[in-house]
Every structure is written in C-alpha cells, then in structure tokens.
Amino acid sequence: MMPHPPGLFISLEGTEGSGKSTQMRLLVSRLRDSGYTVAENQEPGGTAIGAQIRRILLDPAHQEMAPMTELLLMFASRAQAAVEIIAPALQRGEIVVSDRFTDSTLAYQGEARGLGFDLVFAAQHLALGSLAPDLTLCVSLDVEAALARAHARNQSNPSGAGESRIDRQSLDFHRRVDAGYRRIASLHPGRFRIIDGSGEPGDVAQRVWSLVSPRLPSASH
Ligand code: TMP
C-alpha cells in the first residue's frame, strides 16, 4: 500500500438546500484563520475542465442523459481534480476541502438513480485509485424543508441560473439520496459523519469544527 500523503483531505456532503456550501465557506475561513493552507475543490467542477463537464451535467436541456453517462462524467471531473488539485496539495501537506466527492456519486447515482454502490466503487477505483477523504461531513436537514429552501433560493437567483437538471428531480429522488447517505454512514462510521444542519449557520459550523479540529495537524504559521 502507498503511504498516506502528509496532508488532510476533508469532504462536505449533503442534499440540496442542506446548507453544505455555507458550511464549506465557514470551514475554509476558520482553517485559514487558524494558520492552515487550504486547497478548495468543488464537484463536479473544481478545475477548468471540470467546470465544462459541470455545465454539461447540470444543463436542464439534457433530459436524455443516461445514468451511466452521468456517473462517468462525475468521475471524469473528479479524476481531473485529483491530479490537478487534490493529490498535489496533499503531497505539500495542505488541507484539502472538497464541496462533494465520491459519496455524492454513491448517494445520487448509486442509490437514487439505482446504479448500485458496486458500480460506483468500480468507477472510483478506475478514476481515483486509493484517493479518498480522511473525513467526510454530511450536513443533514429534513429533505422536504431543505428542498423548499433550495427552490426558493434558485427562484430568487439574480443571475437567472435557475435550477439544475439534478436539482429538479422529485422529492422522492432526494429522499433516496438521503437514504444513500445514511447507508454510507453505516458502512463507514469512522470517516463519514452526519451533522445536524438545523439552526443557525454558526451553530452548525461549531458542530462541524468539533469533528474537524481533533483531526488537524498542528498549524505551521
Ligand atoms: P451542488 O449543487 O452541490 O454544486 O452539486 C451539483 C449537483 O450535482 C447536485 O444536484 C448534486 C449532483 N451530483 C451528483 O449527482 N453526483 C455527484 O457525484 C456530484 C459530485 C454531484
């Protein structure tokens, strides 16, 4: 087995409207304020190539996209981020924080689209080898309430970006995503931690920090 690189790899997960992206911003700021060098990644996206793949994946016009195409494009974006962002940052001893990673593919394509976890594990092996987060924090809110929040936000979005193809799936789809996350938590109780996303963002951030801080190396100022 390859030795673990010196950095720390954290991913954030959650259903639509759970507050995950807010928590990502708060966590990255707190880490930087504490003296850590942080590399950020977003899935799908993160790199210039990934951003183009993201556009294809989320375009509401692409209704005909097959679940397998969706799965492979998610991993195409991730393979590029692994090489361009994640592996080099970990080698430099930095902290990598990724807004979503392979657990999203397990929950969305494996569970909610019905492709199954085994297929996702096979694609993961092909695309990433042994690269995996050390710690994953999944922000959890009642699915219906979170979805309502996401819809309201998307409708008032001044950029007119609107809802993505995947955001537009049914409530039942998003419930299956949530069930997928719970299944991952039962498979990987040490790495994958579900965080109560209710209450003020600052309170949720405190819950996040209480799980992150014990894993941190001492900061090099
Ligand atoms: P975001 O809204 O958190 O940026 O995520 C983009 C959308 O892509 C969201 O609906 C979740 C979905 N997604 C998947 O279906 N599978 C994946 O592997 C990833 C990373 C995201």
JSON list of N, CA, C and O and ligand atoms in Angstrom, two decimals, residues 12-17 20-21 42-45 54 57-58 70-71 73-75 77-78 99-109 113 120 153 164-169 173-174 177 181, ligand 1:
[
{"chain": "A", "resi": 12, "resn": "LEU", "atom": "N", "xyz": [-17.23, 17.62, 2.10]},
{"chain": "A", "resi": 12, "resn": "LEU", "atom": "CA", "xyz": [-18.53, 18.00, 2.66]},
{"chain": "A", "resi": 12, "resn": "LEU", "atom": "C", "xyz": [-19.62, 17.47, 1.76]},
{"chain": "A", "resi": 12, "resn": "LEU", "atom": "O", "xyz": [-19.51, 17.56, 0.52]},
{"chain": "A", "resi": 13, "resn": "GLU", "atom": "N", "xyz": [-20.65, 16.92, 2.36]},
{"chain": "A", "resi": 13, "resn": "GLU", "atom": "CA", "xyz": [-21.75, 16.34, 1.60]},
{"chain": "A", "resi": 13, "resn": "GLU", "atom": "C", "xyz": [-23.07, 16.85, 2.15]},
{"chain": "A", "resi": 13, "resn": "GLU", "atom": "O", "xyz": [-23.13, 17.41, 3.24]},
{"chain": "A", "resi": 14, "resn": "GLY", "atom": "N", "xyz": [-24.15, 16.61, 1.39]},
{"chain": "A", "resi": 14, "resn": "GLY", "atom": "CA", "xyz": [-25.48, 16.99, 1.86]},
{"chain": "A", "resi": 14, "resn": "GLY", "atom": "C", "xyz": [-26.46, 17.01, 0.70]},
{"chain": "A", "resi": 14, "resn": "GLY", "atom": "O", "xyz": [-26.06, 17.07, -0.46]},
{"chain": "A", "resi": 15, "resn": "THR", "atom": "N", "xyz": [-27.74, 16.96, 1.03]},
{"chain": "A", "resi": 15, "resn": "THR", "atom": "CA", "xyz": [-28.77, 17.05, -0.01]},
{"chain": "A", "resi": 15, "resn": "THR", "atom": "C", "xyz": [-28.94, 18.52, -0.41]},
{"chain": "A", "resi": 15, "resn": "THR", "atom": "O", "xyz": [-28.39, 19.41, 0.24]},
{"chain": "A", "resi": 16, "resn": "GLU", "atom": "N", "xyz": [-29.73, 18.77, -1.47]},
{"chain": "A", "resi": 16, "resn": "GLU", "atom": "CA", "xyz": [-29.95, 20.15, -1.94]},
{"chain": "A", "resi": 16, "resn": "GLU", "atom": "C", "xyz": [-30.54, 20.98, -0.80]},
{"chain": "A", "resi": 16, "resn": "GLU", "atom": "O", "xyz": [-31.47, 20.54, -0.13]},
{"chain": "A", "resi": 17, "resn": "GLY", "atom": "N", "xyz": [-29.99, 22.19, -0.61]},
{"chain": "A", "resi": 17, "resn": "GLY", "atom": "CA", "xyz": [-30.56, 23.10, 0.38]},
{"chain": "A", "resi": 17, "resn": "GLY", "atom": "C", "xyz": [-30.20, 22.78, 1.82]},
{"chain": "A", "resi": 17, "resn": "GLY", "atom": "O", "xyz": [-30.74, 23.38, 2.74]},
{"chain": "A", "resi": 20, "resn": "LYS", "atom": "N", "xyz": [-24.84, 22.95, 3.01]},
{"chain": "A", "resi": 20, "resn": "LYS", "atom": "CA", "xyz": [-23.48, 22.43, 2.83]},
{"chain": "A", "resi": 20, "resn": "LYS", "atom": "C", "xyz": [-22.49, 23.49, 2.32]},
{"chain": "A", "resi": 20, "resn": "LYS", "atom": "O", "xyz": [-21.37, 23.59, 2.84]},
{"chain": "A", "resi": 21, "resn": "SER", "atom": "N", "xyz": [-22.90, 24.27, 1.31]},
{"chain": "A", "resi": 21, "resn": "SER", "atom": "CA", "xyz": [-21.94, 25.20, 0.72]},
{"chain": "A", "resi": 21, "resn": "SER", "atom": "C", "xyz": [-21.60, 26.34, 1.68]},
{"chain": "A", "resi": 21, "resn": "SER", "atom": "O", "xyz": [-20.45, 26.81, 1.72]},
{"chain": "A", "resi": 42, "resn": "GLN", "atom": "N", "xyz": [-14.41, 21.72, -5.88]},
{"chain": "A", "resi": 42, "resn": "GLN", "atom": "CA", "xyz": [-15.87, 21.57, -5.99]},
{"chain": "A", "resi": 42, "resn": "GLN", "atom": "C", "xyz": [-16.17, 20.47, -6.98]},
{"chain": "A", "resi": 42, "resn": "GLN", "atom": "O", "xyz": [-15.52, 20.34, -8.01]},
{"chain": "A", "resi": 43, "resn": "GLU", "atom": "N", "xyz": [-17.18, 19.64, -6.65]},
{"chain": "A", "resi": 43, "resn": "GLU", "atom": "CA", "xyz": [-17.56, 18.55, -7.55]},
{"chain": "A", "resi": 43, "resn": "GLU", "atom": "C", "xyz": [-19.04, 18.65, -7.91]},
{"chain": "A", "resi": 43, "resn": "GLU", "atom": "O", "xyz": [-19.86, 18.81, -7.01]},
{"chain": "A", "resi": 44, "resn": "PRO", "atom": "N", "xyz": [-19.41, 18.46, -9.17]},
{"chain": "A", "resi": 44, "resn": "PRO", "atom": "CA", "xyz": [-18.49, 18.47, -10.31]},
{"chain": "A", "resi": 44, "resn": "PRO", "atom": "C", "xyz": [-17.99, 19.89, -10.52]},
{"chain": "A", "resi": 44, "resn": "PRO", "atom": "O", "xyz": [-18.68, 20.84, -10.20]},
{"chain": "A", "resi": 45, "resn": "GLY", "atom": "N", "xyz": [-16.81, 20.00, -11.07]},
{"chain": "A", "resi": 45, "resn": "GLY", "atom": "CA", "xyz": [-16.22, 21.33, -11.29]},
{"chain": "A", "resi": 45, "resn": "GLY", "atom": "C", "xyz": [-14.81, 21.35, -10.78]},
{"chain": "A", "resi": 45, "resn": "GLY", "atom": "O", "xyz": [-14.07, 20.42, -11.01]},
{"chain": "A", "resi": 54, "resn": "ARG", "atom": "N", "xyz": [-19.21, 20.18, -15.66]},
{"chain": "A", "resi": 54, "resn": "ARG", "atom": "CA", "xyz": [-20.34, 20.56, -14.79]},
{"chain": "A", "resi": 54, "resn": "ARG", "atom": "C", "xyz": [-21.49, 21.16, -15.62]},
{"chain": "A", "resi": 54, "resn": "ARG", "atom": "O", "xyz": [-22.65, 20.85, -15.39]},
{"chain": "A", "resi": 57, "resn": "LEU", "atom": "N", "xyz": [-23.34, 18.42, -17.30]},
{"chain": "A", "resi": 57, "resn": "LEU", "atom": "CA", "xyz": [-24.10, 17.61, -16.34]},
{"chain": "A", "resi": 57, "resn": "LEU", "atom": "C", "xyz": [-25.36, 18.30, -15.84]},
{"chain": "A", "resi": 57, "resn": "LEU", "atom": "O", "xyz": [-26.40, 17.66, -15.67]},
{"chain": "A", "resi": 58, "resn": "LEU", "atom": "N", "xyz": [-25.27, 19.61, -15.59]},
{"chain": "A", "resi": 58, "resn": "LEU", "atom": "CA", "xyz": [-26.38, 20.29, -14.90]},
{"chain": "A", "resi": 58, "resn": "LEU", "atom": "C", "xyz": [-27.34, 21.00, -15.85]},
{"chain": "A", "resi": 58, "resn": "LEU", "atom": "O", "xyz": [-28.38, 21.50, -15.41]},
{"chain": "A", "resi": 70, "resn": "GLU", "atom": "N", "xyz": [-24.01, 10.05, -16.66]},
{"chain": "A", "resi": 70, "resn": "GLU", "atom": "CA", "xyz": [-23.92, 10.95, -15.50]},
{"chain": "A", "resi": 70, "resn": "GLU", "atom": "C", "xyz": [-22.80, 10.49, -14.56]},
{"chain": "A", "resi": 70, "resn": "GLU", "atom": "O", "xyz": [-21.96, 11.27, -14.13]},
{"chain": "A", "resi": 71, "resn": "LEU", "atom": "N", "xyz": [-22.81, 9.20, -14.28]},
{"chain": "A", "resi": 71, "resn": "LEU", "atom": "CA", "xyz": [-21.81, 8.62, -13.37]},
{"chain": "A", "resi": 71, "resn": "LEU", "atom": "C", "xyz": [-20.39, 8.85, -13.91]},
{"chain": "A", "resi": 71, "resn": "LEU", "atom": "O", "xyz": [-19.48, 9.29, -13.18]},
{"chain": "A", "resi": 73, "resn": "LEU", "atom": "N", "xyz": [-19.30, 11.02, -16.15]},
{"chain": "A", "resi": 73, "resn": "LEU", "atom": "CA", "xyz": [-18.91, 12.44, -16.20]},
{"chain": "A", "resi": 73, "resn": "LEU", "atom": "C", "xyz": [-18.54, 12.94, -14.81]},
{"chain": "A", "resi": 73, "resn": "LEU", "atom": "O", "xyz": [-17.62, 13.74, -14.66]},
{"chain": "A", "resi": 74, "resn": "MET", "atom": "N", "xyz": [-19.26, 12.49, -13.78]},
{"chain": "A", "resi": 74, "resn": "MET", "atom": "CA", "xyz": [-18.90, 12.88, -12.41]},
{"chain": "A", "resi": 74, "resn": "MET", "atom": "C", "xyz": [-17.46, 12.44, -12.12]},
{"chain": "A", "resi": 74, "resn": "MET", "atom": "O", "xyz": [-16.67, 13.19, -11.55]},
{"chain": "A", "resi": 75, "resn": "PHE", "atom": "N", "xyz": [-17.13, 11.21, -12.52]},
{"chain": "A", "resi": 75, "resn": "PHE", "atom": "CA", "xyz": [-15.78, 10.72, -12.25]},
{"chain": "A", "resi": 75, "resn": "PHE", "atom": "C", "xyz": [-14.74, 11.35, -13.19]},
{"chain": "A", "resi": 75, "resn": "PHE", "atom": "O", "xyz": [-13.57, 11.45, -12.82]},
{"chain": "A", "resi": 77, "resn": "SER", "atom": "N", "xyz": [-14.75, 14.50, -14.12]},
{"chain": "A", "resi": 77, "resn": "SER", "atom": "CA", "xyz": [-14.43, 15.77, -13.44]},
{"chain": "A", "resi": 77, "resn": "SER", "atom": "C", "xyz": [-13.54, 15.50, -12.23]},
{"chain": "A", "resi": 77, "resn": "SER", "atom": "O", "xyz": [-12.56, 16.22, -11.98]},
{"chain": "A", "resi": 78, "resn": "ARG", "atom": "N", "xyz": [-13.86, 14.45, -11.50]},
{"chain": "A", "resi": 78, "resn": "ARG", "atom": "CA", "xyz": [-13.13, 14.15, -10.25]},
{"chain": "A", "resi": 78, "resn": "ARG", "atom": "C", "xyz": [-11.71, 13.68, -10.53]},
{"chain": "A", "resi": 78, "resn": "ARG", "atom": "O", "xyz": [-10.77, 14.00, -9.79]},
{"chain": "A", "resi": 99, "resn": "ASP", "atom": "N", "xyz": [-16.08, 20.40, -1.81]},
{"chain": "A", "resi": 99, "resn": "ASP", "atom": "CA", "xyz": [-17.54, 20.51, -1.78]},
{"chain": "A", "resi": 99, "resn": "ASP", "atom": "C", "xyz": [-18.05, 19.33, -2.62]},
{"chain": "A", "resi": 99, "resn": "ASP", "atom": "O", "xyz": [-18.02, 19.40, -3.84]},
{"chain": "A", "resi": 100, "resn": "ARG", "atom": "N", "xyz": [-18.43, 18.27, -1.97]},
{"chain": "A", "resi": 100, "resn": "ARG", "atom": "CA", "xyz": [-18.82, 16.97, -2.54]},
{"chain": "A", "resi": 100, "resn": "ARG", "atom": "C", "xyz": [-17.59, 16.18, -3.02]},
{"chain": "A", "resi": 100, "resn": "ARG", "atom": "O", "xyz": [-16.59, 16.75, -3.45]},
{"chain": "A", "resi": 101, "resn": "PHE", "atom": "N", "xyz": [-17.73, 14.85, -2.97]},
{"chain": "A", "resi": 101, "resn": "PHE", "atom": "CA", "xyz": [-16.74, 13.94, -3.56]},
{"chain": "A", "resi": 101, "resn": "PHE", "atom": "C", "xyz": [-17.46, 12.63, -3.87]},
{"chain": "A", "resi": 101, "resn": "PHE", "atom": "O", "xyz": [-18.67, 12.63, -4.14]},
{"chain": "A", "resi": 102, "resn": "THR", "atom": "N", "xyz": [-16.76, 11.49, -3.81]},
{"chain": "A", "resi": 102, "resn": "THR", "atom": "CA", "xyz": [-17.35, 10.24, -4.30]},
{"chain": "A", "resi": 102, "resn": "THR", "atom": "C", "xyz": [-18.64, 9.84, -3.57]},
{"chain": "A", "resi": 102, "resn": "THR", "atom": "O", "xyz": [-19.50, 9.18, -4.14]},
{"chain": "A", "resi": 103, "resn": "ASP", "atom": "N", "xyz": [-18.79, 10.25, -2.31]},
{"chain": "A", "resi": 103, "resn": "ASP", "atom": "CA", "xyz": [-20.03, 9.88, -1.60]},
{"chain": "A", "resi": 103, "resn": "ASP", "atom": "C", "xyz": [-21.26, 10.46, -2.29]},
{"chain": "A", "resi": 103, "resn": "ASP", "atom": "O", "xyz": [-22.34, 9.87, -2.21]},
{"chain": "A", "resi": 104, "resn": "SER", "atom": "N", "xyz": [-21.11, 11.62, -2.96]},
{"chain": "A", "resi": 104, "resn": "SER", "atom": "CA", "xyz": [-22.24, 12.16, -3.74]},
{"chain": "A", "resi": 104, "resn": "SER", "atom": "C", "xyz": [-22.64, 11.18, -4.83]},
{"chain": "A", "resi": 104, "resn": "SER", "atom": "O", "xyz": [-23.82, 10.99, -5.11]},
{"chain": "A", "resi": 105, "resn": "THR", "atom": "N", "xyz": [-21.64, 10.59, -5.48]},
{"chain": "A", "resi": 105, "resn": "THR", "atom": "CA", "xyz": [-21.95, 9.66, -6.57]},
{"chain": "A", "resi": 105, "resn": "THR", "atom": "C", "xyz": [-22.60, 8.39, -6.02]},
{"chain": "A", "resi": 105, "resn": "THR", "atom": "O", "xyz": [-23.50, 7.82, -6.66]},
{"chain": "A", "resi": 106, "resn": "LEU", "atom": "N", "xyz": [-22.16, 7.97, -4.84]},
{"chain": "A", "resi": 106, "resn": "LEU", "atom": "CA", "xyz": [-22.82, 6.81, -4.22]},
{"chain": "A", "resi": 106, "resn": "LEU", "atom": "C", "xyz": [-24.29, 7.13, -3.94]},
{"chain": "A", "resi": 106, "resn": "LEU", "atom": "O", "xyz": [-25.19, 6.34, -4.25]},
{"chain": "A", "resi": 107, "resn": "ALA", "atom": "N", "xyz": [-24.53, 8.33, -3.36]},
{"chain": "A", "resi": 107, "resn": "ALA", "atom": "CA", "xyz": [-25.90, 8.67, -2.95]},
{"chain": "A", "resi": 107, "resn": "ALA", "atom": "C", "xyz": [-26.79, 8.99, -4.16]},
{"chain": "A", "resi": 107, "resn": "ALA", "atom": "O", "xyz": [-27.93, 8.51, -4.24]},
{"chain": "A", "resi": 108, "resn": "TYR", "atom": "N", "xyz": [-26.27, 9.80, -5.10]},
{"chain": "A", "resi": 108, "resn": "TYR", "atom": "CA", "xyz": [-27.11, 10.26, -6.22]},
{"chain": "A", "resi": 108, "resn": "TYR", "atom": "C", "xyz": [-27.22, 9.21, -7.33]},
{"chain": "A", "resi": 108, "resn": "TYR", "atom": "O", "xyz": [-28.31, 8.89, -7.78]},
{"chain": "A", "resi": 109, "resn": "GLN", "atom": "N", "xyz": [-26.06, 8.73, -7.82]},
{"chain": "A", "resi": 109, "resn": "GLN", "atom": "CA", "xyz": [-26.12, 7.79, -8.95]},
{"chain": "A", "resi": 109, "resn": "GLN", "atom": "C", "xyz": [-26.29, 6.36, -8.45]},
{"chain": "A", "resi": 109, "resn": "GLN", "atom": "O", "xyz": [-27.06, 5.58, -9.00]},
{"chain": "A", "resi": 113, "resn": "ARG", "atom": "N", "xyz": [-30.34, 7.01, -8.41]},
{"chain": "A", "resi": 113, "resn": "ARG", "atom": "CA", "xyz": [-30.53, 6.60, -9.82]},
{"chain": "A", "resi": 113, "resn": "ARG", "atom": "C", "xyz": [-30.60, 5.09, -9.95]},
{"chain": "A", "resi": 113, "resn": "ARG", "atom": "O", "xyz": [-30.89, 4.57, -11.04]},
{"chain": "A", "resi": 120, "resn": "VAL", "atom": "N", "xyz": [-20.36, 2.09, -8.59]},
{"chain": "A", "resi": 120, "resn": "VAL", "atom": "CA", "xyz": [-19.68, 3.33, -8.22]},
{"chain": "A", "resi": 120, "resn": "VAL", "atom": "C", "xyz": [-18.29, 3.02, -7.66]},
{"chain": "A", "resi": 120, "resn": "VAL", "atom": "O", "xyz": [-17.31, 3.69, -7.99]},
{"chain": "A", "resi": 153, "resn": "ARG", "atom": "N", "xyz": [-34.34, 29.68, -3.07]},
{"chain": "A", "resi": 153, "resn": "ARG", "atom": "CA", "xyz": [-33.07, 30.33, -3.39]},
{"chain": "A", "resi": 153, "resn": "ARG", "atom": "C", "xyz": [-32.86, 30.39, -4.90]},
{"chain": "A", "resi": 153, "resn": "ARG", "atom": "O", "xyz": [-32.49, 31.41, -5.45]},
{"chain": "A", "resi": 164, "resn": "SER", "atom": "N", "xyz": [-30.80, 23.36, -11.58]},
{"chain": "A", "resi": 164, "resn": "SER", "atom": "CA", "xyz": [-30.05, 22.44, -12.44]},
{"chain": "A", "resi": 164, "resn": "SER", "atom": "C", "xyz": [-30.92, 21.22, -12.75]},
{"chain": "A", "resi": 164, "resn": "SER", "atom": "O", "xyz": [-31.94, 20.98, -12.12]},
{"chain": "A", "resi": 165, "resn": "ARG", "atom": "N", "xyz": [-30.45, 20.44, -13.71]},
{"chain": "A", "resi": 165, "resn": "ARG", "atom": "CA", "xyz": [-31.18, 19.22, -14.10]},
{"chain": "A", "resi": 165, "resn": "ARG", "atom": "C", "xyz": [-31.36, 18.28, -12.91]},
{"chain": "A", "resi": 165, "resn": "ARG", "atom": "O", "xyz": [-32.40, 17.65, -12.76]},
{"chain": "A", "resi": 166, "resn": "ILE", "atom": "N", "xyz": [-30.35, 18.22, -12.04]},
{"chain": "A", "resi": 166, "resn": "ILE", "atom": "CA", "xyz": [-30.43, 17.27, -10.92]},
{"chain": "A", "resi": 166, "resn": "ILE", "atom": "C", "xyz": [-31.26, 17.84, -9.77]},
{"chain": "A", "resi": 166, "resn": "ILE", "atom": "O", "xyz": [-32.04, 17.13, -9.15]},
{"chain": "A", "resi": 167, "resn": "ASP", "atom": "N", "xyz": [-31.13, 19.18, -9.53]},
{"chain": "A", "resi": 167, "resn": "ASP", "atom": "CA", "xyz": [-31.99, 19.81, -8.50]},
{"chain": "A", "resi": 167, "resn": "ASP", "atom": "C", "xyz": [-33.47, 19.56, -8.79]},
{"chain": "A", "resi": 167, "resn": "ASP", "atom": "O", "xyz": [-34.29, 19.52, -7.88]},
{"chain": "A", "resi": 168, "resn": "ARG", "atom": "N", "xyz": [-33.82, 19.48, -10.08]},
{"chain": "A", "resi": 168, "resn": "ARG", "atom": "CA", "xyz": [-35.22, 19.40, -10.48]},
{"chain": "A", "resi": 168, "resn": "ARG", "atom": "C", "xyz": [-35.86, 18.04, -10.26]},
{"chain": "A", "resi": 168, "resn": "ARG", "atom": "O", "xyz": [-37.04, 17.86, -10.55]},
{"chain": "A", "resi": 169, "resn": "GLN", "atom": "N", "xyz": [-35.09, 17.06, -9.82]},
{"chain": "A", "resi": 169, "resn": "GLN", "atom": "CA", "xyz": [-35.65, 15.72, -9.59]},
{"chain": "A", "resi": 169, "resn": "GLN", "atom": "C", "xyz": [-36.71, 15.78, -8.49]},
{"chain": "A", "resi": 169, "resn": "GLN", "atom": "O", "xyz": [-36.77, 16.73, -7.71]},
{"chain": "A", "resi": 173, "resn": "PHE", "atom": "N", "xyz": [-36.83, 11.32, -5.25]},
{"chain": "A", "resi": 173, "resn": "PHE", "atom": "CA", "xyz": [-35.41, 11.17, -5.65]},
{"chain": "A", "resi": 173, "resn": "PHE", "atom": "C", "xyz": [-34.52, 11.69, -4.52]},
{"chain": "A", "resi": 173, "resn": "PHE", "atom": "O", "xyz": [-33.57, 11.02, -4.10]},
{"chain": "A", "resi": 174, "resn": "HIS", "atom": "N", "xyz": [-34.84, 12.87, -4.00]},
{"chain": "A", "resi": 174, "resn": "HIS", "atom": "CA", "xyz": [-33.99, 13.46, -2.97]},
{"chain": "A", "resi": 174, "resn": "HIS", "atom": "C", "xyz": [-34.08, 12.67, -1.66]},
{"chain": "A", "resi": 174, "resn": "HIS", "atom": "O", "xyz": [-33.11, 12.61, -0.90]},
{"chain": "A", "resi": 177, "resn": "VAL", "atom": "N", "xyz": [-31.61, 9.96, -2.14]},
{"chain": "A", "resi": 177, "resn": "VAL", "atom": "CA", "xyz": [-30.25, 10.48, -1.93]},
{"chain": "A", "resi": 177, "resn": "VAL", "atom": "C", "xyz": [-29.94, 10.45, -0.43]},
{"chain": "A", "resi": 177, "resn": "VAL", "atom": "O", "xyz": [-28.88, 9.96, 0.00]},
{"chain": "A", "resi": 181, "resn": "TYR", "atom": "N", "xyz": [-27.01, 8.44, 1.71]},
{"chain": "A", "resi": 181, "resn": "TYR", "atom": "CA", "xyz": [-26.05, 8.97, 2.68]},
{"chain": "A", "resi": 181, "resn": "TYR", "atom": "C", "xyz": [-26.10, 8.18, 3.99]},
{"chain": "A", "resi": 181, "resn": "TYR", "atom": "O", "xyz": [-25.08, 7.90, 4.61]},
{"chain": "B", "resi": 1, "resn": "TMP", "atom": "P1", "xyz": [-24.05, 21.29, -5.97]},
{"chain": "B", "resi": 1, "resn": "TMP", "atom": "O1", "xyz": [-25.42, 21.84, -6.21]},
{"chain": "B", "resi": 1, "resn": "TMP", "atom": "O2", "xyz": [-23.80, 20.90, -4.56]},
{"chain": "B", "resi": 1, "resn": "TMP", "atom": "O3", "xyz": [-22.96, 22.12, -6.57]},
{"chain": "B", "resi": 1, "resn": "TMP", "atom": "O4", "xyz": [-23.99, 19.88, -6.76]},
{"chain": "B", "resi": 1, "resn": "TMP", "atom": "C1", "xyz": [-24.32, 19.80, -8.09]},
{"chain": "B", "resi": 1, "resn": "TMP", "atom": "C2", "xyz": [-25.37, 18.76, -8.36]},
{"chain": "B", "resi": 1, "resn": "TMP", "atom": "O5", "xyz": [-24.74, 17.57, -8.82]},
{"chain": "B", "resi": 1, "resn": "TMP", "atom": "C3", "xyz": [-26.23, 18.37, -7.18]},
{"chain": "B", "resi": 1, "resn": "TMP", "atom": "O6", "xyz": [-27.58, 18.23, -7.66]},
{"chain": "B", "resi": 1, "resn": "TMP", "atom": "C4", "xyz": [-25.69, 17.02, -6.78]},
{"chain": "B", "resi": 1, "resn": "TMP", "atom": "C5", "xyz": [-25.20, 16.44, -8.10]},
{"chain": "B", "resi": 1, "resn": "TMP", "atom": "N1", "xyz": [-24.12, 15.47, -8.01]},
{"chain": "B", "resi": 1, "resn": "TMP", "atom": "C6", "xyz": [-24.36, 14.16, -8.36]},
{"chain": "B", "resi": 1, "resn": "TMP", "atom": "O7", "xyz": [-25.47, 13.80, -8.73]},
{"chain": "B", "resi": 1, "resn": "TMP", "atom": "N2", "xyz": [-23.32, 13.25, -8.26]},
{"chain": "B", "resi": 1, "resn": "TMP", "atom": "C7", "xyz": [-22.07, 13.61, -7.89]},
{"chain": "B", "resi": 1, "resn": "TMP", "atom": "O8", "xyz": [-21.17, 12.78, -7.84]},
{"chain": "B", "resi": 1, "resn": "TMP", "atom": "C8", "xyz": [-21.84, 15.00, -7.54]},
{"chain": "B", "resi": 1, "resn": "TMP", "atom": "C9", "xyz": [-20.48, 15.44, -7.12]},
{"chain": "B", "resi": 1, "resn": "TMP", "atom": "C10", "xyz": [-22.88, 15.88, -7.61]}
]
